[in-house]
PDB file of N, CA, C and O in Angstrom:
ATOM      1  N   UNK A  42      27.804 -21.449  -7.690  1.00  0.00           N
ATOM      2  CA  UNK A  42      26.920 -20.724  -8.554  1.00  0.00           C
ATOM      3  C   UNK A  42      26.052 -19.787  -7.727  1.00  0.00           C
ATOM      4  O   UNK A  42      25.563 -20.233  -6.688  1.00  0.00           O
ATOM      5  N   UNK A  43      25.805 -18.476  -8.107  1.00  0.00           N
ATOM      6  CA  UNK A  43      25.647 -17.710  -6.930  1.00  0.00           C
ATOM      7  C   UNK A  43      24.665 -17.295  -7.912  1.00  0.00           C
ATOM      8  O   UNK A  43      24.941 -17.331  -9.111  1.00  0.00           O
ATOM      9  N   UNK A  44      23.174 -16.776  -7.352  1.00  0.00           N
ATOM     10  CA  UNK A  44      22.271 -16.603  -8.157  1.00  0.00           C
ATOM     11  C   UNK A  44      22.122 -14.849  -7.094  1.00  0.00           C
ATOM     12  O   UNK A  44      22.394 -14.620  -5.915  1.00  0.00           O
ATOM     13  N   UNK A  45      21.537 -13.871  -8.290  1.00  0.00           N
ATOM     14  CA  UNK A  45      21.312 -12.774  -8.028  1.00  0.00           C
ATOM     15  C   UNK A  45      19.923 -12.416  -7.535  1.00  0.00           C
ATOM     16  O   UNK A  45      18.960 -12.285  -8.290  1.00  0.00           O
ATOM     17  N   UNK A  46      19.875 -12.248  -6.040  1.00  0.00           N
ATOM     18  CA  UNK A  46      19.021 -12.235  -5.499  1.00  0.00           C
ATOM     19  C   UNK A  46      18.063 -10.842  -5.246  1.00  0.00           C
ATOM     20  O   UNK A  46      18.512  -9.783  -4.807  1.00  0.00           O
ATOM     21  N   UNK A  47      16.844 -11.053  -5.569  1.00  0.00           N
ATOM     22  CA  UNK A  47      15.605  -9.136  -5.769  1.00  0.00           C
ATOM     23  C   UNK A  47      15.917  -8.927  -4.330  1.00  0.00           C
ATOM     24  O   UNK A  47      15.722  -9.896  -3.596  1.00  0.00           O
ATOM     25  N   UNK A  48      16.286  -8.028  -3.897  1.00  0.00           N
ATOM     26  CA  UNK A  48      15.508  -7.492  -2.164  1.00  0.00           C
ATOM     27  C   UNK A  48      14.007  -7.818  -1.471  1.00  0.00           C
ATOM     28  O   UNK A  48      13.007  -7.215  -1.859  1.00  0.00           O
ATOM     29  N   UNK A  49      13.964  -8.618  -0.632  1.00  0.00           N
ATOM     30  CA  UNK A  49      12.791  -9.042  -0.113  1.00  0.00           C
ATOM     31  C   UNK A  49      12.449  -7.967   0.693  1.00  0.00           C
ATOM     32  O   UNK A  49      13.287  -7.956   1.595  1.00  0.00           O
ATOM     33  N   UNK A  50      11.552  -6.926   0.870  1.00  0.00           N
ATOM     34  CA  UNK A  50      10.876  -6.311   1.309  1.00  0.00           C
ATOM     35  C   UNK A  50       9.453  -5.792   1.708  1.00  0.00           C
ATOM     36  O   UNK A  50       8.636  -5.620   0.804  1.00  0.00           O
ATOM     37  N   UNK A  51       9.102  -5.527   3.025  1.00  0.00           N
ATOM     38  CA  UNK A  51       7.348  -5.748   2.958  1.00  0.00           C
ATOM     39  C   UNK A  51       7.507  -4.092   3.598  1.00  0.00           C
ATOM     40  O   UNK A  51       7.934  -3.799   4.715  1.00  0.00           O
ATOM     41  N   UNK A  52       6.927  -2.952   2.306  1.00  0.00           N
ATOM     42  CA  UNK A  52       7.018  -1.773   3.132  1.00  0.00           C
ATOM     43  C   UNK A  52       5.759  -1.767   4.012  1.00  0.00           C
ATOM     44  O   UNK A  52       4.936  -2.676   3.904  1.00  0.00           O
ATOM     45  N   UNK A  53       5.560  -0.527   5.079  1.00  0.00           N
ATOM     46  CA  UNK A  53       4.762  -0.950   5.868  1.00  0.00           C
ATOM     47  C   UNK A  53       3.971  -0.104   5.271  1.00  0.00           C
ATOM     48  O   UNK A  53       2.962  -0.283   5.954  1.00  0.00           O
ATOM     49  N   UNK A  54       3.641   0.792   4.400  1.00  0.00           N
ATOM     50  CA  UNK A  54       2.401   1.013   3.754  1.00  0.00           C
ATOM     51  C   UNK A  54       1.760   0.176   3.135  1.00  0.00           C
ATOM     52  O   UNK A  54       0.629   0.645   3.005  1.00  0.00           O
ATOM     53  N   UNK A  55       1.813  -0.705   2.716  1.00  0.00           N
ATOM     54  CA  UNK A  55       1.325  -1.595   1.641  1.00  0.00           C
ATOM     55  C   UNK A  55       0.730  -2.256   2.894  1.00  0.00           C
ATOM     56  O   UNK A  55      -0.438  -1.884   3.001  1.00  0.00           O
ATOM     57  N   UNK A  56       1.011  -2.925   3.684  1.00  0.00           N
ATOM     58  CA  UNK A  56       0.237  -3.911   4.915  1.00  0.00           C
ATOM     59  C   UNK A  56      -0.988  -2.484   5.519  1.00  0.00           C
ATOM     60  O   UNK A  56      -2.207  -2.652   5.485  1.00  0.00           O
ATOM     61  N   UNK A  57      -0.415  -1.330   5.964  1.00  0.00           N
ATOM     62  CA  UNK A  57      -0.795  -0.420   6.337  1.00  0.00           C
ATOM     63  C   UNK A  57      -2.836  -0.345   5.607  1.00  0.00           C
ATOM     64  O   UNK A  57      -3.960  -0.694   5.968  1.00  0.00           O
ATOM     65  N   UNK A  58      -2.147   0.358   4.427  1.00  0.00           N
ATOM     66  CA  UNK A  58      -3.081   1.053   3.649  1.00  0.00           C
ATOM     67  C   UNK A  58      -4.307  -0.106   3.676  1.00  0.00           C
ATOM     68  O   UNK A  58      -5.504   0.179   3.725  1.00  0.00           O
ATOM     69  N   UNK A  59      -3.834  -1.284   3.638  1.00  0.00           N
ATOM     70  CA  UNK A  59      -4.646  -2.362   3.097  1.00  0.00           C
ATOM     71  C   UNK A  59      -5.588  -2.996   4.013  1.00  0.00           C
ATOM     72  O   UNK A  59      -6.705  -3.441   3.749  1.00  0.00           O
ATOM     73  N   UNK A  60      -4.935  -2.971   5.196  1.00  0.00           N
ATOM     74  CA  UNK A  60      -5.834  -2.895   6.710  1.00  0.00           C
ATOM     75  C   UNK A  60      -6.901  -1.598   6.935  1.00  0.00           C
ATOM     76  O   UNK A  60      -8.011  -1.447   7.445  1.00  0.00           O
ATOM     77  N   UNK A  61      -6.049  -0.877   6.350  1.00  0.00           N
ATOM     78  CA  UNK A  61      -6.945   0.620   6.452  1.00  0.00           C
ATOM     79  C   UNK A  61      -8.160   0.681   5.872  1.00  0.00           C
ATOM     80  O   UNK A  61      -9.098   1.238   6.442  1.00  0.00           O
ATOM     81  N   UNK A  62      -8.299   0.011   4.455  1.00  0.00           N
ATOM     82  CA  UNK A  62      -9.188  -0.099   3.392  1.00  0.00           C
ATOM     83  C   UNK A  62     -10.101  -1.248   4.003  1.00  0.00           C
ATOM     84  O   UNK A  62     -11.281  -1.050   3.711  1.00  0.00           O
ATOM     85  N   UNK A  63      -9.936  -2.188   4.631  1.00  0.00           N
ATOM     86  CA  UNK A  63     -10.244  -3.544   5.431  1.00  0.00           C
ATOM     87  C   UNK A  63     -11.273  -2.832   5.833  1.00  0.00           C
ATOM     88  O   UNK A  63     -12.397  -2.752   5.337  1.00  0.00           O
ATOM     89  N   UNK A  64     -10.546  -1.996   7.343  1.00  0.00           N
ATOM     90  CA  UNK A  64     -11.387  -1.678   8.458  1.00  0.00           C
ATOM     91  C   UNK A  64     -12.692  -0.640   7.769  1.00  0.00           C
ATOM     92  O   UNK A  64     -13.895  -0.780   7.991  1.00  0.00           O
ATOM     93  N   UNK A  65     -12.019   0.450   6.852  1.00  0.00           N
ATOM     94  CA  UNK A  65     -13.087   1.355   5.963  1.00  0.00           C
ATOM     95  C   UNK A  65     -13.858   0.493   5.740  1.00  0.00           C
ATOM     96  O   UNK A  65     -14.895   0.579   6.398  1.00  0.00           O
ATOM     97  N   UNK A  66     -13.741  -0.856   4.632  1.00  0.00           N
ATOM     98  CA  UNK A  66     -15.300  -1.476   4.244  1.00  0.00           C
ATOM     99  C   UNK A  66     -16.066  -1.937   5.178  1.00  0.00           C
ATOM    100  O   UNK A  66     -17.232  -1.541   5.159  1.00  0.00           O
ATOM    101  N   UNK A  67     -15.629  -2.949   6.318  1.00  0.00           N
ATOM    102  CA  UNK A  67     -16.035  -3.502   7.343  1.00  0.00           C
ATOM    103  C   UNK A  67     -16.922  -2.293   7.761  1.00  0.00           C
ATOM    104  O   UNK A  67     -18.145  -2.264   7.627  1.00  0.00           O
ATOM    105  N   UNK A  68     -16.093  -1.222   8.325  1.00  0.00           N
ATOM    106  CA  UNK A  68     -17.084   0.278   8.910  1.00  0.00           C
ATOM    107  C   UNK A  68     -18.141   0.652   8.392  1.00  0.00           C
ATOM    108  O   UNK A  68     -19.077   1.041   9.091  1.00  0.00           O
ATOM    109  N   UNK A  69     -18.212   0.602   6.857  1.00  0.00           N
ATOM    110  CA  UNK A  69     -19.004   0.709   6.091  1.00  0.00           C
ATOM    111  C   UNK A  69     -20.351   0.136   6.392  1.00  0.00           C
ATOM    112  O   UNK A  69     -21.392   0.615   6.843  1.00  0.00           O
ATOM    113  N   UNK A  70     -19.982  -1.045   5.992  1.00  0.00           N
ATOM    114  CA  UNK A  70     -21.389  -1.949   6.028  1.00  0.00           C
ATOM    115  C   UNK A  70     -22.066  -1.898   7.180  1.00  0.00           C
ATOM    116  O   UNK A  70     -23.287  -1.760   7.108  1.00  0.00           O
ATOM    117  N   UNK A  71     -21.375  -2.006   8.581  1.00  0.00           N
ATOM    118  CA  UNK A  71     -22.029  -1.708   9.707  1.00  0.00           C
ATOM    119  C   UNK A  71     -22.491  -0.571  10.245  1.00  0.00           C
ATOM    120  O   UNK A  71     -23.427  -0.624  11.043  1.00  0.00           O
ATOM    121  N   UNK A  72     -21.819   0.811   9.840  1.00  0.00           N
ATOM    122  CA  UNK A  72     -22.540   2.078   9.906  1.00  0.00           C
ATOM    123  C   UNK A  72     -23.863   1.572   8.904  1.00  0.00           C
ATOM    124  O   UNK A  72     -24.840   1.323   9.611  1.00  0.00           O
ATOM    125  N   UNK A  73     -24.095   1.388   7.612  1.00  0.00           N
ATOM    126  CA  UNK A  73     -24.921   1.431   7.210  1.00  0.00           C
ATOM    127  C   UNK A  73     -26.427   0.545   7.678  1.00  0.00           C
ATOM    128  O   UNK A  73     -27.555   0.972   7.429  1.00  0.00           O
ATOM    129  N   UNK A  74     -26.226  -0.343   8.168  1.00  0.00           N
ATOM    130  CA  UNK A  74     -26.609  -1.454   8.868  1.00  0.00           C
ATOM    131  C   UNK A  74     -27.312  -0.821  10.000  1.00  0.00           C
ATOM    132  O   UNK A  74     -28.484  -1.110  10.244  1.00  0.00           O
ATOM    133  N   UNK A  75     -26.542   0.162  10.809  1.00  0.00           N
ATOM    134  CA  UNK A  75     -26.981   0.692  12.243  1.00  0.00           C
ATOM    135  C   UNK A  75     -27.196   1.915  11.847  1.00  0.00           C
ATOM    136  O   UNK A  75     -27.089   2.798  12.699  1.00  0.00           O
ATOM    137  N   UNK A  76     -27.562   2.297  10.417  1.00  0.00           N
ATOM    138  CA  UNK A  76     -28.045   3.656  10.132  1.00  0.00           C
ATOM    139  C   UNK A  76     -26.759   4.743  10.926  1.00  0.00           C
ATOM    140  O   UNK A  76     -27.263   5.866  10.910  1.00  0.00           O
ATOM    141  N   UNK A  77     -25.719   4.807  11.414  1.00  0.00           N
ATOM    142  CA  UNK A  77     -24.904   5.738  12.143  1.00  0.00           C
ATOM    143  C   UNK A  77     -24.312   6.512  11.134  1.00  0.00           C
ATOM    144  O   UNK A  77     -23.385   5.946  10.555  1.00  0.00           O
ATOM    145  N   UNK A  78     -24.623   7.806  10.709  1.00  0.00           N
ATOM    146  CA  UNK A  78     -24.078   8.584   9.366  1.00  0.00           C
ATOM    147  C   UNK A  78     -22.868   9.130  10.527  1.00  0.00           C
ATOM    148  O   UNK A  78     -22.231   9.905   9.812  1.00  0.00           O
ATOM    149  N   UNK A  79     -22.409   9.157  11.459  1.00  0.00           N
ATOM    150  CA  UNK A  79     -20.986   9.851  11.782  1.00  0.00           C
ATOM    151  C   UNK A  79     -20.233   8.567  11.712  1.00  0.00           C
ATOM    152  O   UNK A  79     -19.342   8.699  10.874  1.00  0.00           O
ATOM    153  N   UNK A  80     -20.225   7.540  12.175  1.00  0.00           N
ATOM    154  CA  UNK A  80     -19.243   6.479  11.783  1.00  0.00           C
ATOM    155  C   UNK A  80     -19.072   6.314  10.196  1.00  0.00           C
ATOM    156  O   UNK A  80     -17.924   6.180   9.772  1.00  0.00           O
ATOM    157  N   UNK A  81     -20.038   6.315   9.382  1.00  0.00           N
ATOM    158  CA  UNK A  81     -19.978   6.138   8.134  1.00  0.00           C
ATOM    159  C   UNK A  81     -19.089   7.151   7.027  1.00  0.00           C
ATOM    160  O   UNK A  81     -18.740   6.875   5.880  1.00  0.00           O
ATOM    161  N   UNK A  82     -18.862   8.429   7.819  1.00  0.00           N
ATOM    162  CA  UNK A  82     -18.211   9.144   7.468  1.00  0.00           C
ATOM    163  C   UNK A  82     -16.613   9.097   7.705  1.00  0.00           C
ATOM    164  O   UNK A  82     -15.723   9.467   6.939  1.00  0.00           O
ATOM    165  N   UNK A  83     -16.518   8.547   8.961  1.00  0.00           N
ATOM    166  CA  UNK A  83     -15.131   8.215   9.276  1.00  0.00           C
ATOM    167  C   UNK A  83     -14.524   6.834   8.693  1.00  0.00           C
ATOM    168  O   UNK A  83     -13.314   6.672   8.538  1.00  0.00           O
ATOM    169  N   UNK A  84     -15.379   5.977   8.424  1.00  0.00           N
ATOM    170  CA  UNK A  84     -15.251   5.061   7.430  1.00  0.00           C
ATOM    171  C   UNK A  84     -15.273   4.968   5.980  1.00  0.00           C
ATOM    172  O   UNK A  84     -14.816   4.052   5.296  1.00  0.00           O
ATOM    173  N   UNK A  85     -15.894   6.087   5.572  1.00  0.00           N
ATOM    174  CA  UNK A  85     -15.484   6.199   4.043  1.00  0.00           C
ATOM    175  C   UNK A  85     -13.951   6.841   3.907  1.00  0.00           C
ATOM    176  O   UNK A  85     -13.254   6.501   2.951  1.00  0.00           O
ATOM    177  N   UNK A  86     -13.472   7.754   4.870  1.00  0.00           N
ATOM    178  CA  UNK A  86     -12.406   8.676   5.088  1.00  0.00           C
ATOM    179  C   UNK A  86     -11.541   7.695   4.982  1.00  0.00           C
ATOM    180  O   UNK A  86     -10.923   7.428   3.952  1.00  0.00           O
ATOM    181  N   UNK A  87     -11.457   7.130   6.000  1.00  0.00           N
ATOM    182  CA  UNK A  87     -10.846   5.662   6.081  1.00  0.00           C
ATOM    183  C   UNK A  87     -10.086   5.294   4.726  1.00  0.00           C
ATOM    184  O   UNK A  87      -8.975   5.506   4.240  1.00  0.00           O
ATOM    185  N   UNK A  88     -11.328   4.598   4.350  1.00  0.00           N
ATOM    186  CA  UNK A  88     -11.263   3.893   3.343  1.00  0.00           C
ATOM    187  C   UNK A  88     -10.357   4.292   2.106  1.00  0.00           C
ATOM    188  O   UNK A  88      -9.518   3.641   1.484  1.00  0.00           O
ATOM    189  N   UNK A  89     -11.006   6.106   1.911  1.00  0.00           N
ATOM    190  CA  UNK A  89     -10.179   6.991   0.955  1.00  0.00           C
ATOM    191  C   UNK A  89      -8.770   7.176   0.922  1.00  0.00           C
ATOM    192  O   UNK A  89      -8.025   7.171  -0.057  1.00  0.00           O
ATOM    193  N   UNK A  90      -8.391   7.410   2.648  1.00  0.00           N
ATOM    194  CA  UNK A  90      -7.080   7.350   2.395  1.00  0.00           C
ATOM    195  C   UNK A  90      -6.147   6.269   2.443  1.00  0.00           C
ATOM    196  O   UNK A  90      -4.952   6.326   2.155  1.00  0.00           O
ATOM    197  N   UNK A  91      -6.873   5.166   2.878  1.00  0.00           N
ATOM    198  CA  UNK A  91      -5.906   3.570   2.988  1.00  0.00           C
ATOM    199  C   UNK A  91      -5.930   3.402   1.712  1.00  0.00           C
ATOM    200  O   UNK A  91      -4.828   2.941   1.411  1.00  0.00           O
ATOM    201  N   UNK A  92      -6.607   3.525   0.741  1.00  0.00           N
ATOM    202  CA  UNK A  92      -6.052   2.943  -0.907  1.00  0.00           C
ATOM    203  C   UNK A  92      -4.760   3.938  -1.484  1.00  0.00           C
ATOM    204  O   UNK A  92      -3.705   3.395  -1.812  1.00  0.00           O
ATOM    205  N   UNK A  93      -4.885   5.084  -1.560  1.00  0.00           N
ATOM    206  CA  UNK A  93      -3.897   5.820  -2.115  1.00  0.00           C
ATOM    207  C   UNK A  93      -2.377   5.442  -1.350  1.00  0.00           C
ATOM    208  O   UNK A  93      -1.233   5.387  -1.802  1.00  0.00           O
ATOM    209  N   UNK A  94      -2.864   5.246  -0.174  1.00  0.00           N
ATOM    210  CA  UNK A  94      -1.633   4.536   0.970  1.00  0.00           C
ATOM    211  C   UNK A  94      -0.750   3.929   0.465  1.00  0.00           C
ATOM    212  O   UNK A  94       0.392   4.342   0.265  1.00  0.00           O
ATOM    213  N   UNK A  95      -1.426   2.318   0.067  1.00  0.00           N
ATOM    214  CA  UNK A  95      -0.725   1.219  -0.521  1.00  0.00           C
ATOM    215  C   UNK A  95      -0.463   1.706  -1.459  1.00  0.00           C
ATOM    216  O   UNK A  95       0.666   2.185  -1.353  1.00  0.00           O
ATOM    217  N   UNK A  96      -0.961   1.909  -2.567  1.00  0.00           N
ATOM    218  CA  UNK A  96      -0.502   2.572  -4.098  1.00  0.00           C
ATOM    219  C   UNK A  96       0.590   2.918  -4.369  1.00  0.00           C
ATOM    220  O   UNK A  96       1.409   2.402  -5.129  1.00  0.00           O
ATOM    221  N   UNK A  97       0.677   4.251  -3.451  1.00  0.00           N
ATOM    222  CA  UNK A  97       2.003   5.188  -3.297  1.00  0.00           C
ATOM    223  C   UNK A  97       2.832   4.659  -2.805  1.00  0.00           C
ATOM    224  O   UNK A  97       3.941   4.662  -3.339  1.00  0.00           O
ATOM    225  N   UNK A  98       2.660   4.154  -1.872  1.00  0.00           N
ATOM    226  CA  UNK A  98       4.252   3.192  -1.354  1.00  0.00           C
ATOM    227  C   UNK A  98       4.621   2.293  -2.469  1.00  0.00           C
ATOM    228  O   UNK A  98       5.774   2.294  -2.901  1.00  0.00           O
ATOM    229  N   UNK A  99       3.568   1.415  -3.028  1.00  0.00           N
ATOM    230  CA  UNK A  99       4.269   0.437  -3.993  1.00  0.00           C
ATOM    231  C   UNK A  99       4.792   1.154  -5.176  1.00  0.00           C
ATOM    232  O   UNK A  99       5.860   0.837  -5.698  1.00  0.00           O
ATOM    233  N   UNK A 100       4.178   1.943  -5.524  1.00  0.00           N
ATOM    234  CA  UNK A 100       4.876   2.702  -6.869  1.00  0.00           C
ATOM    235  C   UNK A 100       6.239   3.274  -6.024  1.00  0.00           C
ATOM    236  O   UNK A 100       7.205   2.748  -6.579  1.00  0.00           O
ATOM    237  N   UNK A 101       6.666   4.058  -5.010  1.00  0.00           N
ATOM    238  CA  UNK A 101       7.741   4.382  -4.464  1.00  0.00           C
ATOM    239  C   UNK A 101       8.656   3.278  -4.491  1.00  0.00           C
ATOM    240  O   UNK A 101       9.659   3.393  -5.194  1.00  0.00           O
ATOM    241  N   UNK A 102       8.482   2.298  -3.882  1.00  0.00           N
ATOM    242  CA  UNK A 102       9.489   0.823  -3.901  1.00  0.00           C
ATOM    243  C   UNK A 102       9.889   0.743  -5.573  1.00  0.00           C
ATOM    244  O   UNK A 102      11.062   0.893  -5.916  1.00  0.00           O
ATOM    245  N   UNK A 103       8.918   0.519  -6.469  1.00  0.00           N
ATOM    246  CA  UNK A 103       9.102   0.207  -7.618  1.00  0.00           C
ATOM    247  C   UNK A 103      10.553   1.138  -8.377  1.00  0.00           C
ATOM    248  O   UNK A 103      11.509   0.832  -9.090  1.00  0.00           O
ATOM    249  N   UNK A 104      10.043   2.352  -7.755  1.00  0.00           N
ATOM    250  CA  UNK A 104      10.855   3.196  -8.358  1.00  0.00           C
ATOM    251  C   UNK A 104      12.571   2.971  -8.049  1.00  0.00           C
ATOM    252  O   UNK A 104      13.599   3.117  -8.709  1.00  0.00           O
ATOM    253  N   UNK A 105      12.232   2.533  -6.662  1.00  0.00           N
ATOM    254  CA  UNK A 105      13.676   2.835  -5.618  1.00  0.00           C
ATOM    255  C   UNK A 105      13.975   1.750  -6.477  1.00  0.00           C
ATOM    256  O   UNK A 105      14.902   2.124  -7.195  1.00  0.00           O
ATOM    257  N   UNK A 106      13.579   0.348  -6.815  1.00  0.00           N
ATOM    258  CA  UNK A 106      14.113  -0.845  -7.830  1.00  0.00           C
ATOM    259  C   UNK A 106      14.735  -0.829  -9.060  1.00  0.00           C
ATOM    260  O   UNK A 106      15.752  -1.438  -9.393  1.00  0.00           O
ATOM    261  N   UNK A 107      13.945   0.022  -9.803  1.00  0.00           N
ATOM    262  CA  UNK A 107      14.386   0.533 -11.070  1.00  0.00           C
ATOM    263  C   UNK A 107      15.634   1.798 -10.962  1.00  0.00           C
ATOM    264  O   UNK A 107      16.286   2.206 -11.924  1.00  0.00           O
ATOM    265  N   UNK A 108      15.751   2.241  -9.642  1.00  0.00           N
ATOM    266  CA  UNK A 108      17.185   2.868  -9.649  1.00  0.00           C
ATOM    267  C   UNK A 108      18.143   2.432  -9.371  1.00  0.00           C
ATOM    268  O   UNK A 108      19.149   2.918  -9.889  1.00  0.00           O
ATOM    269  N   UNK A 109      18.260   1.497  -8.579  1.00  0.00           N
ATOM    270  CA  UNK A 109      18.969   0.474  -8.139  1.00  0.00           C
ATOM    271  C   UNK A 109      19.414  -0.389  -8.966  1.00  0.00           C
ATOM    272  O   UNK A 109      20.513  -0.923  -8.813  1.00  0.00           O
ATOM    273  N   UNK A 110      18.536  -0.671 -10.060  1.00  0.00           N
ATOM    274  CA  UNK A 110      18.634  -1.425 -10.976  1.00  0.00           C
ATOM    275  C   UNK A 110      19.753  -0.558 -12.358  1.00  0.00           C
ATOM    276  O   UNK A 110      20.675  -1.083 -12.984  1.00  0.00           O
ATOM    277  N   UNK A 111      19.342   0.565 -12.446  1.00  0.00           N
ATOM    278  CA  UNK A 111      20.561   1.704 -13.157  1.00  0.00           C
ATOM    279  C   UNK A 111      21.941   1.499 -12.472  1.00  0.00           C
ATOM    280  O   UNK A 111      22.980   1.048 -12.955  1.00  0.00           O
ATOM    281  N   UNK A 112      21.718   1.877 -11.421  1.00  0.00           N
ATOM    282  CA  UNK A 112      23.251   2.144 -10.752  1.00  0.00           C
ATOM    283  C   UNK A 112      24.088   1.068 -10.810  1.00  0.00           C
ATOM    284  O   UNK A 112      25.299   1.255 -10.702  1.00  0.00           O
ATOM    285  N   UNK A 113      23.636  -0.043 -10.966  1.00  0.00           N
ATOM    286  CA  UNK A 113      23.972  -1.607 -11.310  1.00  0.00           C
ATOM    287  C   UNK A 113      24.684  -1.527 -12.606  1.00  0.00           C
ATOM    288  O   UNK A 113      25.788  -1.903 -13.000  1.00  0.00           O
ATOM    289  N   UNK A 114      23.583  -0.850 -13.184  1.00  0.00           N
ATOM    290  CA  UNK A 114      23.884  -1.638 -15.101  1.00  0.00           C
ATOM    291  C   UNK A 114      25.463  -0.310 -15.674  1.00  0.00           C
ATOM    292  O   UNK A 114      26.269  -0.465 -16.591  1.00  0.00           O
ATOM    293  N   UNK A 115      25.331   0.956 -14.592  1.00  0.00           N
ATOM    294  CA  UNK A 115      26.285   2.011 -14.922  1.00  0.00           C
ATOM    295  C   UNK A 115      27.584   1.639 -14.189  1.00  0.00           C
ATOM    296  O   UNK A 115      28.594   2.008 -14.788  1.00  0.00           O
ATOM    297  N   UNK A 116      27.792   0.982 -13.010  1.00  0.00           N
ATOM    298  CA  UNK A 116      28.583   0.504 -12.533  1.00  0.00           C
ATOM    299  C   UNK A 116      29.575  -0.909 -13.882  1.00  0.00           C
ATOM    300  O   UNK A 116      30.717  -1.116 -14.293  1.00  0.00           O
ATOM    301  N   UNK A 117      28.459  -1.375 -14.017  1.00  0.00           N
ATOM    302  CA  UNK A 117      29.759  -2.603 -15.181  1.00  0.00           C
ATOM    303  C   UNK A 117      29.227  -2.199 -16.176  1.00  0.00           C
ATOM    304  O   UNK A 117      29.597  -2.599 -17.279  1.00  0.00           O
TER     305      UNK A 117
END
């Protein structure tokens, strides 16, 4: 009995973005903390672009699934 197995995959945006967003808040609080408005800036930046990061990759995977998942159902 052979069971149909999803693709296990960890893209590296999703680990990426999410560390990214990590280090942004962490930066955050401690620029603010040590009053440093140039770190705080590179830490909101940070922050801005590590979320859209993960997002976009996971919606990309999703997609590549749901085609994969066509070419399947057009094949039989």
């Amino acid at each position: 009995m052979s069971k149909e197995q999803k693709p296990l995959r960890c893209p590296m945006g999703v680990p990426g973005g999410i560390i990214a967003a990590i280090i942004g808040l962490v930066g955050i609080v401690i620029s603010i903390m040590n009053t440093n408005w140039l770190s705080l800036s590179f830490a909101l930046a940070l922050l801005l672009i590590g979320l859209p990061l993960a997002r976009v990759t996971m919606l990309v995977h999703i997609a590549l699934d749901k085609v994969t998942a066509l070419e399947e159902q057009k094949k039989n």
